Coordinates of C-alpha atoms in Angstrom, one line a residue:
Chain A
X1 CA -38.5 19.1 -36.3
X2 CA -35.9 16.6 -36.9
X3 CA -34.1 15.8 -33.5
X4 CA -31.2 14.2 -35.2
X5 CA -30.0 14.4 -39.3
X6 CA -26.9 12.6 -40.8
X7 CA -25.6 13.9 -44.2
X8 CA -23.5 11.3 -46.2
X9 CA -22.2 9.0 -43.6
X10 CA -19.6 6.9 -44.4
X11 CA -18.0 4.2 -42.1
X12 CA -15.7 1.5 -42.4
X13 CA -13.6 -1.3 -40.5
X14 CA -10.5 -2.9 -41.2
X15 CA -10.4 -6.6 -40.1
X16 CA -7.2 -7.7 -40.9
X17 CA -6.2 -7.1 -44.2
X18 CA -9.8 -6.4 -45.0
X19 CA -11.9 -3.3 -45.3
X20 CA -14.9 -3.5 -44.8
X21 CA -17.2 -0.3 -45.2
X22 CA -20.1 -0.8 -43.1
X23 CA -22.0 2.5 -44.2
X24 CA -22.0 4.0 -46.9
X25 CA -23.1 7.7 -48.0
X26 CA -26.2 7.4 -45.6
X27 CA -28.5 10.6 -45.1
X28 CA -31.5 10.4 -42.6
X29 CA -33.6 12.4 -40.5
X30 CA -35.5 11.5 -37.9
X31 CA -38.6 13.4 -36.3
X32 CA -39.2 14.2 -32.3
X33 CA -41.5 11.3 -31.1
X34 CA -41.0 8.9 -34.7
X35 CA -41.0 5.0 -33.7
X36 CA -38.8 3.8 -36.4
X37 CA -37.8 0.5 -37.5
X38 CA -33.9 0.3 -38.9
X39 CA -34.0 -3.3 -40.7
X40 CA -32.4 -5.0 -43.2
X41 CA -30.3 -8.8 -43.1
X42 CA -27.0 -9.3 -40.8
X43 CA -24.2 -7.0 -41.9
X44 CA -25.8 -4.3 -43.8
X45 CA -24.9 -1.2 -41.4
X46 CA -27.7 -0.8 -39.3
X47 CA -26.1 -1.4 -35.9
X48 CA -23.2 1.0 -36.9
X49 CA -25.7 3.3 -38.0
X50 CA -27.3 3.2 -34.8
X51 CA -23.9 3.7 -32.9
X52 CA -23.2 6.6 -34.8
X53 CA -26.4 7.9 -34.0
X54 CA -26.2 7.5 -30.4
X55 CA -22.7 8.5 -30.5
X56 CA -21.0 5.6 -29.4
X57 CA -18.5 5.7 -32.6
X58 CA -18.0 8.4 -35.1
X59 CA -18.1 8.6 -38.8
X60 CA -15.1 8.8 -41.2
X61 CA -17.4 10.9 -43.4
X62 CA -20.0 12.9 -43.2
X63 CA -22.1 15.4 -40.4
X64 CA -24.4 14.1 -37.3
X65 CA -26.2 16.9 -36.7
X66 CA -28.7 16.4 -32.7
X67 CA -30.8 18.9 -31.5
X68 CA -29.6 21.4 -33.9
X69 CA -25.4 20.9 -32.7
X70 CA -22.9 18.9 -35.1
X71 CA -21.7 16.3 -33.0
X72 CA -19.2 14.8 -35.2
X73 CA -16.5 16.2 -33.9
X74 CA -17.0 16.3 -30.2
X75 CA -14.3 14.7 -27.9
X76 CA -14.5 11.5 -25.8
X77 CA -16.4 13.8 -23.0
X78 CA -18.6 15.8 -24.2
X79 CA -20.3 12.3 -26.5
X80 CA -20.7 11.2 -23.1
X81 CA -22.4 14.3 -22.3
X82 CA -25.0 14.2 -24.7
X83 CA -25.5 10.5 -24.3
X84 CA -25.9 10.9 -21.0
X85 CA -28.6 13.9 -21.4
X86 CA -30.2 13.3 -24.5
X87 CA -30.1 9.5 -26.0
X88 CA -31.6 6.7 -23.9
X89 CA -30.0 3.1 -25.1
X90 CA -31.8 -0.3 -25.2
X91 CA -29.1 -3.5 -26.1
X92 CA -29.7 -6.3 -27.0
X93 CA -28.4 -8.5 -24.1
X94 CA -29.8 -6.3 -21.6
X95 CA -26.9 -4.4 -20.7
X96 CA -28.2 -4.3 -17.1
X97 CA -25.2 -3.5 -14.0
X98 CA -25.1 -6.3 -12.6
X99 CA -24.2 -5.4 -9.2
X100 CA -27.0 -3.1 -8.9
X101 CA -30.5 -4.0 -8.5
X102 CA -33.4 -2.7 -10.7
X103 CA -34.0 1.0 -8.8
X104 CA -30.0 1.7 -9.2
X105 CA -29.9 0.3 -12.9
X106 CA -32.8 3.0 -13.8
X107 CA -31.3 5.5 -11.6
X108 CA -28.3 5.4 -12.2
X109 CA -28.5 8.0 -15.5
X110 CA -29.8 10.3 -13.3
X111 CA -27.4 10.5 -10.6
X112 CA -24.7 10.7 -13.2
X113 CA -26.6 13.5 -14.6
X114 CA -26.7 15.3 -11.2
X115 CA -31.1 15.0 -10.4
X116 CA -32.0 16.0 -6.9
X117 CA -33.1 12.9 -4.6
X118 CA -37.0 13.4 -4.6
X119 CA -36.9 13.6 -8.3
X120 CA -34.5 10.8 -8.9
X121 CA -37.1 8.7 -6.8
X122 CA -40.1 9.8 -8.5
X123 CA -38.9 9.5 -11.8
X124 CA -37.5 5.8 -10.9
X125 CA -40.2 4.3 -9.5
X126 CA -42.8 5.8 -12.2
X127 CA -40.8 4.1 -15.1
X128 CA -40.2 1.1 -13.2
X129 CA -44.0 1.2 -12.7
X130 CA -44.6 2.1 -15.8
X131 CA -43.0 -0.7 -17.1
X132 CA -44.7 -3.4 -14.6
X133 CA -41.7 -4.3 -12.2
X134 CA -42.8 -2.6 -9.2
X135 CA -42.6 -5.6 -7.0
X136 CA -39.0 -5.9 -8.2
X137 CA -37.3 -2.9 -7.7
X138 CA -34.7 -4.3 -5.6
X139 CA -33.7 -7.5 -7.7
X140 CA -30.7 -7.8 -9.2
X141 CA -30.6 -8.5 -13.2
X142 CA -29.6 -12.2 -11.8
X143 CA -32.9 -12.7 -10.1
X144 CA -34.8 -11.0 -12.6
X145 CA -36.0 -13.3 -15.8
X146 CA -34.6 -11.8 -19.6
X147 CA -38.0 -10.1 -20.4
X148 CA -38.0 -8.4 -17.0
X149 CA -34.4 -7.4 -17.6
X150 CA -35.5 -6.3 -20.5
X151 CA -38.4 -3.9 -19.0
X152 CA -36.0 -2.8 -16.3
X153 CA -33.4 -1.6 -20.0
X154 CA -36.5 -0.1 -21.2
X155 CA -37.1 2.3 -18.1
X156 CA -33.5 3.0 -17.6
X157 CA -33.3 4.6 -21.3
X158 CA -36.5 6.8 -20.9
X159 CA -35.9 7.8 -17.4
X160 CA -33.5 11.0 -18.2
X161 CA -36.5 12.2 -21.0
X162 CA -34.5 11.5 -23.6
X163 CA -34.8 13.0 -26.9
X164 CA -34.4 9.5 -28.7
X165 CA -33.9 5.9 -27.4
X166 CA -31.8 3.8 -29.5
X167 CA -32.8 0.3 -29.4
X168 CA -30.3 -2.3 -31.2
X169 CA -32.1 -5.8 -31.7
X170 CA -34.1 -5.6 -28.6
X171 CA -36.1 -8.4 -28.8
X172 CA -33.3 -10.9 -30.1
X173 CA -32.9 -12.2 -26.8
X174 CA -36.8 -12.8 -25.8
X175 CA -39.2 -15.3 -26.5
X176 CA -42.6 -14.4 -28.2
X177 CA -44.7 -13.0 -25.6
X178 CA -41.7 -11.0 -23.7
X179 CA -41.2 -9.4 -27.2
X180 CA -44.3 -8.3 -28.0
X181 CA -44.7 -6.7 -24.1
X182 CA -41.4 -5.1 -24.0
X183 CA -42.6 -3.5 -27.9
X184 CA -46.2 -2.8 -26.4
X185 CA -44.6 -1.0 -24.0
X186 CA -42.3 0.7 -25.9
X187 CA -45.0 1.9 -28.3
X188 CA -47.0 3.2 -25.2
X189 CA -44.0 4.8 -24.1
X190 CA -43.4 6.4 -26.8
X191 CA -47.1 8.0 -27.4
X192 CA -46.4 9.3 -23.7
X193 CA -42.9 10.6 -23.2
X194 CA -43.0 11.8 -27.2
X195 CA -38.8 10.6 -27.2
X196 CA -38.2 9.0 -30.4
X197 CA -37.5 5.0 -30.7
X198 CA -35.2 3.9 -33.1
X199 CA -35.1 0.0 -33.6
X200 CA -32.3 -1.4 -35.4
X201 CA -33.6 -5.3 -36.3
X202 CA -34.1 -7.9 -38.6
X203 CA -37.0 -9.1 -36.6
X204 CA -41.1 -9.0 -38.2
X205 CA -42.5 -8.3 -34.6
X206 CA -40.6 -5.9 -34.0
X207 CA -40.7 -3.7 -38.0
X208 CA -44.7 -4.7 -37.5
X209 CA -44.8 -1.9 -34.6
X210 CA -43.2 0.1 -36.4
X211 CA -44.5 3.7 -38.0
X212 CA -41.6 4.1 -40.5
X213 CA -39.4 1.3 -41.6
X214 CA -35.9 2.3 -43.2
X215 CA -34.1 -0.8 -45.1
X216 CA -30.3 -1.1 -45.6
X217 CA -28.7 -3.0 -47.4
X218 CA -24.5 -3.6 -48.1
X219 CA -24.2 -0.1 -46.0
X220 CA -26.8 2.0 -48.1
X221 CA -30.9 2.8 -47.5
X222 CA -32.5 1.3 -50.1
X223 CA -36.2 2.1 -48.7
X224 CA -37.4 4.5 -46.5
X225 CA -41.1 4.2 -46.0
X226 CA -43.8 5.4 -43.6
X227 CA -46.2 2.6 -42.7
X228 CA -50.2 3.9 -42.3
Chain B
X1 CA -23.7 11.6 -5.2
X2 CA -22.7 9.9 -8.6
X3 CA -19.4 9.4 -6.5
X4 CA -20.8 8.0 -3.9
X5 CA -23.0 5.2 -6.8
X6 CA -19.0 4.8 -8.0
X7 CA -18.0 3.8 -4.5
X8 CA -21.3 1.2 -4.3
X9 CA -20.6 -0.2 -7.1
X10 CA -16.9 -0.4 -6.9
X11 CA -17.7 -2.1 -3.9
X12 CA -20.0 -4.6 -5.0
X13 CA -17.8 -5.2 -7.6
X14 CA -15.4 -7.1 -5.2
X15 CA -17.7 -8.6 -3.9
X16 CA -19.0 -10.5 -7.2
X17 CA -15.3 -12.6 -6.7
X18 CA -15.2 -12.7 -3.6
X19 CA -12.3 -15.4 -3.4
X20 CA -9.9 -13.4 -5.6
X21 CA -10.5 -10.4 -3.5
X22 CA -10.1 -12.4 -0.2
X23 CA -6.2 -13.4 -1.3
X24 CA -5.6 -10.1 -2.5
X25 CA -6.4 -8.5 0.1
X26 CA -4.7 -11.4 2.3
X27 CA -1.5 -10.4 0.2
X28 CA -1.8 -7.0 0.9
X29 CA -2.6 -7.6 4.5
X30 CA 0.2 -10.3 4.8
X31 CA 2.8 -8.1 3.0
X32 CA 2.2 -5.0 5.3
X33 CA 2.4 -7.5 8.2
X34 CA 5.6 -8.6 7.2
X35 CA 7.1 -4.9 6.6
X36 CA 5.8 -4.1 10.4
X37 CA 7.1 -6.6 12.0
X38 CA 10.4 -6.7 10.2
X39 CA 10.9 -3.0 10.6
X40 CA 9.3 -2.9 14.4
X41 CA 12.2 -5.6 14.5
X42 CA 15.4 -4.5 13.0
X43 CA 14.1 -0.9 15.1
X44 CA 14.6 -2.9 18.6
X45 CA 17.6 -4.4 17.4
X46 CA 19.4 -1.3 17.0
X47 CA 18.0 0.3 19.7
X48 CA 19.3 -2.2 21.6
X49 CA 22.9 -2.8 20.2
X50 CA 23.1 1.5 20.5
X51 CA 21.5 1.3 24.5
X52 CA 23.5 -1.6 25.0
X53 CA 27.0 0.4 23.5
X54 CA 26.4 3.4 25.2
X55 CA 25.4 1.5 28.6
X56 CA 28.6 -0.7 28.9
X57 CA 30.6 0.4 26.5
X58 CA 30.9 4.4 25.2
X59 CA 28.6 6.3 27.7
X60 CA 27.1 9.4 26.0
X61 CA 30.5 11.5 26.3
X62 CA 34.0 10.4 27.0
X63 CA 36.7 12.4 27.8
X64 CA 40.1 11.1 27.0
X65 CA 43.4 12.4 26.7
X66 CA 44.2 14.0 23.0
X67 CA 47.0 11.4 22.1
X68 CA 44.9 8.5 23.5
X69 CA 45.1 6.0 20.2
X70 CA 41.5 5.2 18.7
X71 CA 42.9 1.9 17.6
X72 CA 44.0 0.2 20.5
X73 CA 44.0 0.0 24.3
X74 CA 46.9 2.5 25.4
X75 CA 48.5 2.1 28.8
X76 CA 51.4 4.8 27.9
X77 CA 51.2 7.6 30.7
X78 CA 51.3 10.2 28.3
X79 CA 47.9 8.8 26.6
X80 CA 46.1 8.5 29.3
X81 CA 44.2 10.7 31.8
X82 CA 45.5 12.5 35.0
X83 CA 44.1 13.3 37.8
X84 CA 40.5 12.0 36.3
X85 CA 38.8 12.5 39.4
X86 CA 39.0 16.3 39.2
X87 CA 37.0 15.9 35.5
X88 CA 34.6 13.9 37.2
X89 CA 33.9 16.2 39.7
X90 CA 33.5 19.3 37.2
X91 CA 31.3 16.5 34.6
X92 CA 29.0 15.8 37.7
X93 CA 28.5 19.7 38.6
X94 CA 26.5 19.8 35.2
X95 CA 23.0 19.3 35.4
X96 CA 23.0 17.5 32.6
X97 CA 25.1 15.2 33.5
X98 CA 23.7 11.8 35.2
X99 CA 26.6 10.1 36.6
X100 CA 30.7 9.7 35.8
X101 CA 33.6 8.1 36.3
X102 CA 37.2 7.0 35.2
X103 CA 38.0 3.8 33.8
X104 CA 41.1 2.0 32.8
X105 CA 41.3 -0.3 30.1
X106 CA 43.5 -2.9 29.2
X107 CA 44.6 -6.4 26.8
X108 CA 44.9 -9.0 29.2
X109 CA 45.1 -12.8 28.8
X110 CA 44.0 -15.1 31.2
X111 CA 45.2 -18.8 31.5
X112 CA 44.1 -21.8 32.7
X113 CA 45.7 -24.9 33.1
X114 CA 44.1 -25.7 29.6
X115 CA 43.9 -22.8 27.8
X116 CA 44.4 -19.0 27.4
X117 CA 42.3 -16.1 26.1
X118 CA 42.3 -12.4 25.2
X119 CA 40.1 -10.6 27.4
X120 CA 39.5 -6.5 27.4
X121 CA 40.3 -5.7 31.2
X122 CA 37.9 -2.6 32.7
X123 CA 39.3 -1.4 35.8
X124 CA 36.2 0.3 37.1
X125 CA 35.2 2.7 39.9
X126 CA 32.7 -0.1 41.3
X127 CA 31.0 2.3 43.4
X128 CA 29.5 4.5 40.1
X129 CA 25.6 3.7 39.0
X130 CA 27.7 3.3 35.6
X131 CA 28.3 -0.1 36.2
X132 CA 24.4 -0.8 37.5
X133 CA 23.6 -3.2 34.2
X134 CA 26.4 -5.3 35.6
X135 CA 25.5 -5.0 39.1
X136 CA 21.8 -6.6 37.9
X137 CA 23.2 -8.6 36.1
X138 CA 24.9 -10.7 38.3
X139 CA 24.3 -14.6 38.7
X140 CA 26.6 -15.8 41.2
X141 CA 28.6 -14.1 44.0
X142 CA 28.9 -10.8 44.9
X143 CA 29.7 -7.0 43.1
X144 CA 33.4 -5.9 43.7
X145 CA 34.3 -3.8 46.7
X146 CA 36.9 -0.9 46.2
X147 CA 39.3 -1.9 48.2
X148 CA 39.4 -5.5 46.8
X149 CA 42.5 -6.3 45.7
X150 CA 41.9 -9.6 44.1
X151 CA 38.3 -9.7 42.8
X152 CA 37.6 -9.9 39.3
X153 CA 34.3 -10.3 38.0
X154 CA 33.6 -12.1 34.5
X155 CA 30.8 -13.1 32.1
X156 CA 29.1 -16.7 33.6
X157 CA 29.3 -17.4 29.8
X158 CA 33.2 -17.5 29.8
X159 CA 33.0 -19.1 33.4
X160 CA 31.4 -21.6 31.6
X161 CA 33.0 -22.3 28.8
X162 CA 36.4 -22.8 30.4
X163 CA 35.0 -24.9 33.2
X164 CA 35.7 -21.9 35.7
X165 CA 33.9 -21.9 38.7
X166 CA 32.8 -19.1 41.5
X167 CA 35.8 -18.3 43.9
X168 CA 38.4 -20.0 41.4
X169 CA 41.8 -18.6 41.1
X170 CA 43.0 -17.5 37.7
X171 CA 46.3 -16.0 36.0
X172 CA 46.1 -12.8 34.5
X173 CA 48.7 -11.6 31.8
X174 CA 49.0 -7.8 30.7
X175 CA 51.7 -5.6 29.4
X176 CA 51.7 -2.8 31.5
X177 CA 52.6 1.2 31.1
X178 CA 56.0 0.2 30.8
X179 CA 55.5 -2.2 27.9
X180 CA 56.3 -5.1 30.6
X181 CA 54.5 -8.4 30.7
X182 CA 52.6 -8.2 34.4
X183 CA 51.3 -11.7 36.1
X184 CA 49.1 -11.7 38.8
X185 CA 45.9 -14.3 40.1
X186 CA 43.1 -13.0 41.0
X187 CA 40.1 -14.4 42.6
X188 CA 36.0 -15.2 40.6
X189 CA 33.7 -12.6 43.4
X190 CA 31.5 -13.0 40.8
X191 CA 29.8 -14.0 37.7
X192 CA 27.4 -12.3 35.6
X193 CA 24.9 -12.8 32.5
X194 CA 24.3 -9.6 30.6
X195 CA 23.1 -11.2 27.7
X196 CA 25.2 -9.2 25.5
X197 CA 27.7 -11.4 24.5
X198 CA 30.8 -9.2 23.9
X199 CA 30.6 -8.9 27.5
X200 CA 29.7 -11.9 28.7
X201 CA 32.6 -13.6 26.8
X202 CA 35.4 -11.5 26.5
X203 CA 35.2 -9.0 29.9
X204 CA 36.8 -8.9 33.4
X205 CA 36.0 -6.5 35.9
X206 CA 38.3 -5.0 38.4
X207 CA 38.4 -2.5 40.8
X208 CA 39.7 0.6 39.1
X209 CA 42.2 1.0 42.0
X210 CA 44.0 -2.6 41.8
X211 CA 43.9 -2.3 37.7
X212 CA 46.2 1.0 38.4
X213 CA 48.4 -0.9 40.3
X214 CA 48.3 -3.9 38.5
X215 CA 49.5 -2.1 35.2
X216 CA 51.4 0.7 36.8
X217 CA 49.4 3.6 35.3
X218 CA 49.4 5.1 39.0
X219 CA 46.1 7.5 39.4
X220 CA 45.8 7.7 35.9
X221 CA 42.7 6.8 33.6
X222 CA 41.8 5.5 30.0
X223 CA 39.1 8.2 30.2
X224 CA 36.1 9.7 32.0
X225 CA 32.3 8.2 31.0
X226 CA 29.7 10.2 31.4
X227 CA 25.9 9.2 30.9
X228 CA 23.6 11.9 30.5
X229 CA 19.9 12.4 31.3
X230 CA 19.4 13.4 27.9
X231 CA 21.6 12.2 25.4
X232 CA 21.1 14.6 22.9
X233 CA 22.6 17.4 24.8
X234 CA 25.4 15.2 24.6
X235 CA 28.0 18.0 22.2
X236 CA 27.0 20.8 24.7
X237 CA 28.6 18.7 27.6
X238 CA 31.2 17.7 25.5
X239 CA 32.4 21.2 24.7
X240 CA 31.8 22.3 28.1
X241 CA 34.7 19.8 29.4
X242 CA 36.8 20.2 26.1
X243 CA 40.5 21.5 27.2
X244 CA 43.7 21.7 26.0
X245 CA 45.6 18.5 26.2
X246 CA 42.2 16.3 26.4
X247 CA 39.2 15.1 23.4
X248 CA 36.1 15.4 24.1
X249 CA 33.7 12.4 22.6
X250 CA 30.3 12.3 22.2
X251 CA 28.1 9.1 22.1
X252 CA 27.8 9.5 18.2
X253 CA 31.2 9.5 17.7
X254 CA 32.3 6.6 19.6
X255 CA 29.4 4.6 17.7
X256 CA 30.2 6.1 14.6
X257 CA 31.2 3.0 13.0
X258 CA 28.0 1.4 14.4
X259 CA 25.6 3.9 13.3
X260 CA 27.0 3.9 10.1
X261 CA 27.0 0.5 9.6
X262 CA 23.5 0.3 11.0
X263 CA 22.5 3.1 8.2
X264 CA 23.8 1.1 5.4
X265 CA 21.6 -1.7 6.9
X266 CA 18.9 0.1 6.5
X267 CA 19.3 0.8 3.1
X268 CA 19.0 -2.9 2.5
X269 CA 16.1 -3.3 4.3
X270 CA 14.6 -0.1 2.4
X271 CA 15.8 -2.6 -0.5
X272 CA 13.6 -5.8 1.4
X273 CA 10.4 -3.3 2.1
X274 CA 10.6 -2.1 -1.7
X275 CA 10.3 -5.8 -2.9
X276 CA 7.7 -6.6 -0.6
X277 CA 5.7 -3.6 -1.9
X278 CA 6.4 -4.4 -5.5
X279 CA 4.8 -7.7 -5.1
X280 CA 2.2 -6.1 -3.4
X281 CA 1.9 -4.3 -6.0
X282 CA 2.0 -6.9 -8.7
X283 CA -1.1 -8.7 -7.1
X284 CA -3.2 -5.4 -7.0
X285 CA -2.5 -4.8 -10.6
X286 CA -3.4 -8.4 -11.6
X287 CA -6.2 -8.6 -9.7
X288 CA -7.8 -5.1 -11.1
X289 CA -6.8 -5.7 -14.6
X290 CA -8.5 -8.9 -14.7
X291 CA -12.1 -7.4 -13.1
X292 CA -11.3 -5.3 -16.1
X293 CA -10.7 -8.1 -18.6
X294 CA -14.1 -9.9 -17.3
X295 CA -15.9 -6.2 -17.2
X296 CA -15.2 -5.1 -20.3
X297 CA -18.6 -5.2 -22.1
X298 CA -19.9 -3.7 -18.8
X299 CA -17.4 -0.6 -18.6
X300 CA -18.9 -0.1 -22.6
X301 CA -22.5 -0.1 -21.1
X302 CA -21.5 2.6 -18.4
X303 CA -20.0 4.4 -21.0
X304 CA -22.9 4.6 -23.1
X305 CA -25.0 5.3 -20.2
X306 CA -22.8 8.7 -19.7
X307 CA -19.9 7.9 -17.2
X308 CA -16.8 9.5 -18.3
X309 CA -13.7 8.1 -18.8
X310 CA -12.8 10.4 -15.1
X311 CA -15.4 8.1 -13.7
X312 CA -14.6 5.1 -15.1
X313 CA -10.9 5.7 -13.7
X314 CA -12.4 6.4 -10.4
X315 CA -14.1 3.4 -10.0
X316 CA -11.5 1.2 -10.3
X317 CA -9.1 3.4 -8.4
X318 CA -12.1 3.3 -5.9
X319 CA -11.9 -0.6 -6.3
X320 CA -8.0 -0.7 -5.2
X321 CA -8.6 2.2 -2.2
X322 CA -11.3 -0.6 -0.3
X323 CA -8.9 -3.4 -1.3
X324 CA -5.6 -1.7 0.1
X325 CA -7.5 0.0 3.4
X326 CA -8.9 -3.7 3.9
X327 CA -6.0 -4.8 3.6
X328 CA -3.9 -2.3 5.6
X329 CA -6.4 -2.8 8.3
X330 CA -5.9 -6.2 8.4
X331 CA -2.2 -6.1 8.0
X332 CA -1.9 -3.5 10.9
X333 CA -3.1 -5.4 13.4
X334 CA -1.7 -8.6 12.1
X335 CA 1.6 -6.4 12.3
X336 CA 1.6 -5.0 15.4
X337 CA 0.3 -8.4 17.2
X338 CA 3.6 -10.1 15.7
X339 CA 5.6 -7.2 16.9
X340 CA 3.7 -7.4 20.4
X341 CA 5.0 -10.9 20.2
X342 CA 8.3 -10.2 19.7
X343 CA 8.5 -7.3 22.3
X344 CA 6.8 -9.7 24.7
X345 CA 9.1 -13.0 24.1
X346 CA 11.8 -11.6 21.5
X347 CA 14.1 -13.5 19.2
X348 CA 16.7 -16.2 20.4
X349 CA 19.9 -15.3 18.7
X350 CA 21.5 -17.6 21.0
X351 CA 25.8 -17.6 19.9
X352 CA 24.5 -15.7 16.4
X353 CA 24.8 -12.5 18.6
X354 CA 28.5 -13.1 18.8
X355 CA 29.6 -13.0 15.8
X356 CA 29.7 -9.4 15.1
X357 CA 31.9 -8.5 18.0
X358 CA 32.6 -4.7 17.5
X359 CA 28.6 -4.9 18.3
X360 CA 27.4 -5.6 22.0
X361 CA 24.2 -7.4 20.6
X362 CA 21.7 -8.7 23.2
X363 CA 21.3 -12.8 23.0
X364 CA 17.7 -12.5 22.8
X365 CA 16.5 -9.9 20.6
X366 CA 13.1 -8.0 21.0
X367 CA 11.0 -5.7 18.5
X368 CA 9.9 -1.9 19.1
X369 CA 6.8 -0.2 18.2
X370 CA 8.0 2.4 16.0
X371 CA 4.4 4.3 15.5
X372 CA 6.1 6.3 12.8
X373 CA 7.5 3.6 10.6
X374 CA 4.6 1.9 10.7
X375 CA 2.2 5.0 9.8
X376 CA 4.6 5.6 7.1
X377 CA 4.4 1.7 6.0
X378 CA 0.8 1.9 5.8
X379 CA 0.9 4.8 3.7
X380 CA 3.2 3.8 1.2
X381 CA 1.3 0.9 1.0
X382 CA -1.7 2.4 0.0
X383 CA 0.0 5.0 -2.8
X384 CA 1.9 2.0 -3.8
X385 CA -1.9 -0.2 -4.4
X386 CA -3.0 3.2 -6.4
X387 CA -0.1 3.4 -8.4
X388 CA -0.2 -0.1 -9.1
X389 CA -4.2 0.2 -10.3
X390 CA -3.3 3.0 -12.3
X391 CA -2.5 0.7 -15.5
X392 CA -5.8 -1.2 -15.0
X393 CA -7.7 2.0 -14.2
X394 CA -6.5 3.5 -17.2
X395 CA -7.2 0.8 -19.3
X396 CA -10.6 0.3 -18.1
X397 CA -11.0 4.2 -19.2
X398 CA -9.6 4.2 -22.4
X399 CA -11.7 1.8 -23.8
X400 CA -13.4 2.9 -26.5
X401 CA -17.6 2.4 -25.9
X402 CA -18.6 0.3 -29.0
X403 CA -15.6 -1.9 -28.7
X404 CA -16.3 -2.5 -25.2
X405 CA -19.9 -3.3 -25.7
X406 CA -19.4 -6.1 -28.8
X407 CA -16.9 -7.7 -26.6
X408 CA -17.7 -10.8 -25.1

């Protein structure tokens, strides 16, 4: 069953006098539990497509259906609800809240969802343990290495048990060892939780982990293949 | 529970740029402290001047002849009260009245060998508690006796300026009830220092009987002055004493010009208050706007995590509230300390106190604790701080997540 269905999505940006079509008539269906890489050169539209899937941005044309619900025309608050409840995010720049420690960063989405204190604690500690940071729970982001910060972000993206985790260049700021460790953790959690992982990347290391690769060029999908 | 975390985040965000937070808090605190000191001082000055005017000049209620003019100190028989003792007895029989006494006012010129000075002459009932303030203010000599036929009291400042020692003989000239000049010699029996320059430099007191004889008014008086236990019962007492041929005036009517002047001055001070609050508002708005600009990407992250616009706005308003509340606490402490100092030591006006000759201002002015005013000022500071933070909060809340996430 598909958890997200994109039909004929287009999105343009205007920078000064120049209009750039970032996504051009893309249709795509993603199933539950997929581990998929959205690949292509810089400017190919993969980040824009990821943002549209994550309800961070709206398409100019086309429809986005998440879990059976057309989300294309939802207002800002409803889209915030959807992001909070069914989507996890991992960003290239780690994107932790600097004034919160590792535990609080992971716990925050649960707080926003109104999850009870005991369950919050259990799920937060479980995820921090799963990413190997049980001994760093009270460290703030500036006391953690880049790899550790990205692992906190991975834990945070999964703590709400989302349908899908959208990751934009998750290894771009990590060295080889930390990048591979992060990918290993995500693959393991993908298997354990059943959440779909969708990566926008041009990092061959990430592609090597993916079970499906969708290639984009100039805002269009030019190749979509399942890797055996 | 989420709002608790929003408070925590707001608080911790403030500790990220401690210097900026400290100076913003200081601006709020100093602004409020300034307002509290200013308003406490003004309340003290207004109270002091009104109190002086009531105690020394107008009383709470005055009864005069209906024809007594407002604009001059007339000694014409038909404009004076006949048999003031009857009125005094009638007033003293009322439970609201603390004391009552007749008084005779006249213009006089004091001549020395070197100069002449215009003065207000008070013929007073020397036994009346109405003149306790003058009795207490004596710094040399003695108070007048009722049967003293040649003694006067005058301000020490005036005596010093005219180089007149205690016991000196002075010549006083007045225009009597018949419109004829009268000159007589008097001995300075006592010198007082009331602290109110209008009196210390411009008044001379003598027993009522002597003043009546000197000005040829018989047993008449300019007015009967009453002090009440509670000044709010002035209207009731004035109404009870009203009679044909008399006018009864309350302290509000007698000090109408002063009260009106003070009301006008209060509007000016409210403008000053508003300007100080506006400065505080601009500083808070600037601080929060800077905080928002520094954290645009972070706000994008929070939005991506599902924080709603309303919650982002709340977080910014919480930051403003924390700065405002902390600033208010420090400001109130500083302000009350300032008011306490001004209550204890006062502000020496010196010659400035005599500038407004119609306002009986003391030479040393003291502040007064005005809790209700201070509470209002604190509340307004808080409200203004929140209003000032609305724009930065709104700015943060309307950021599009996708744009915020791509801001460096």
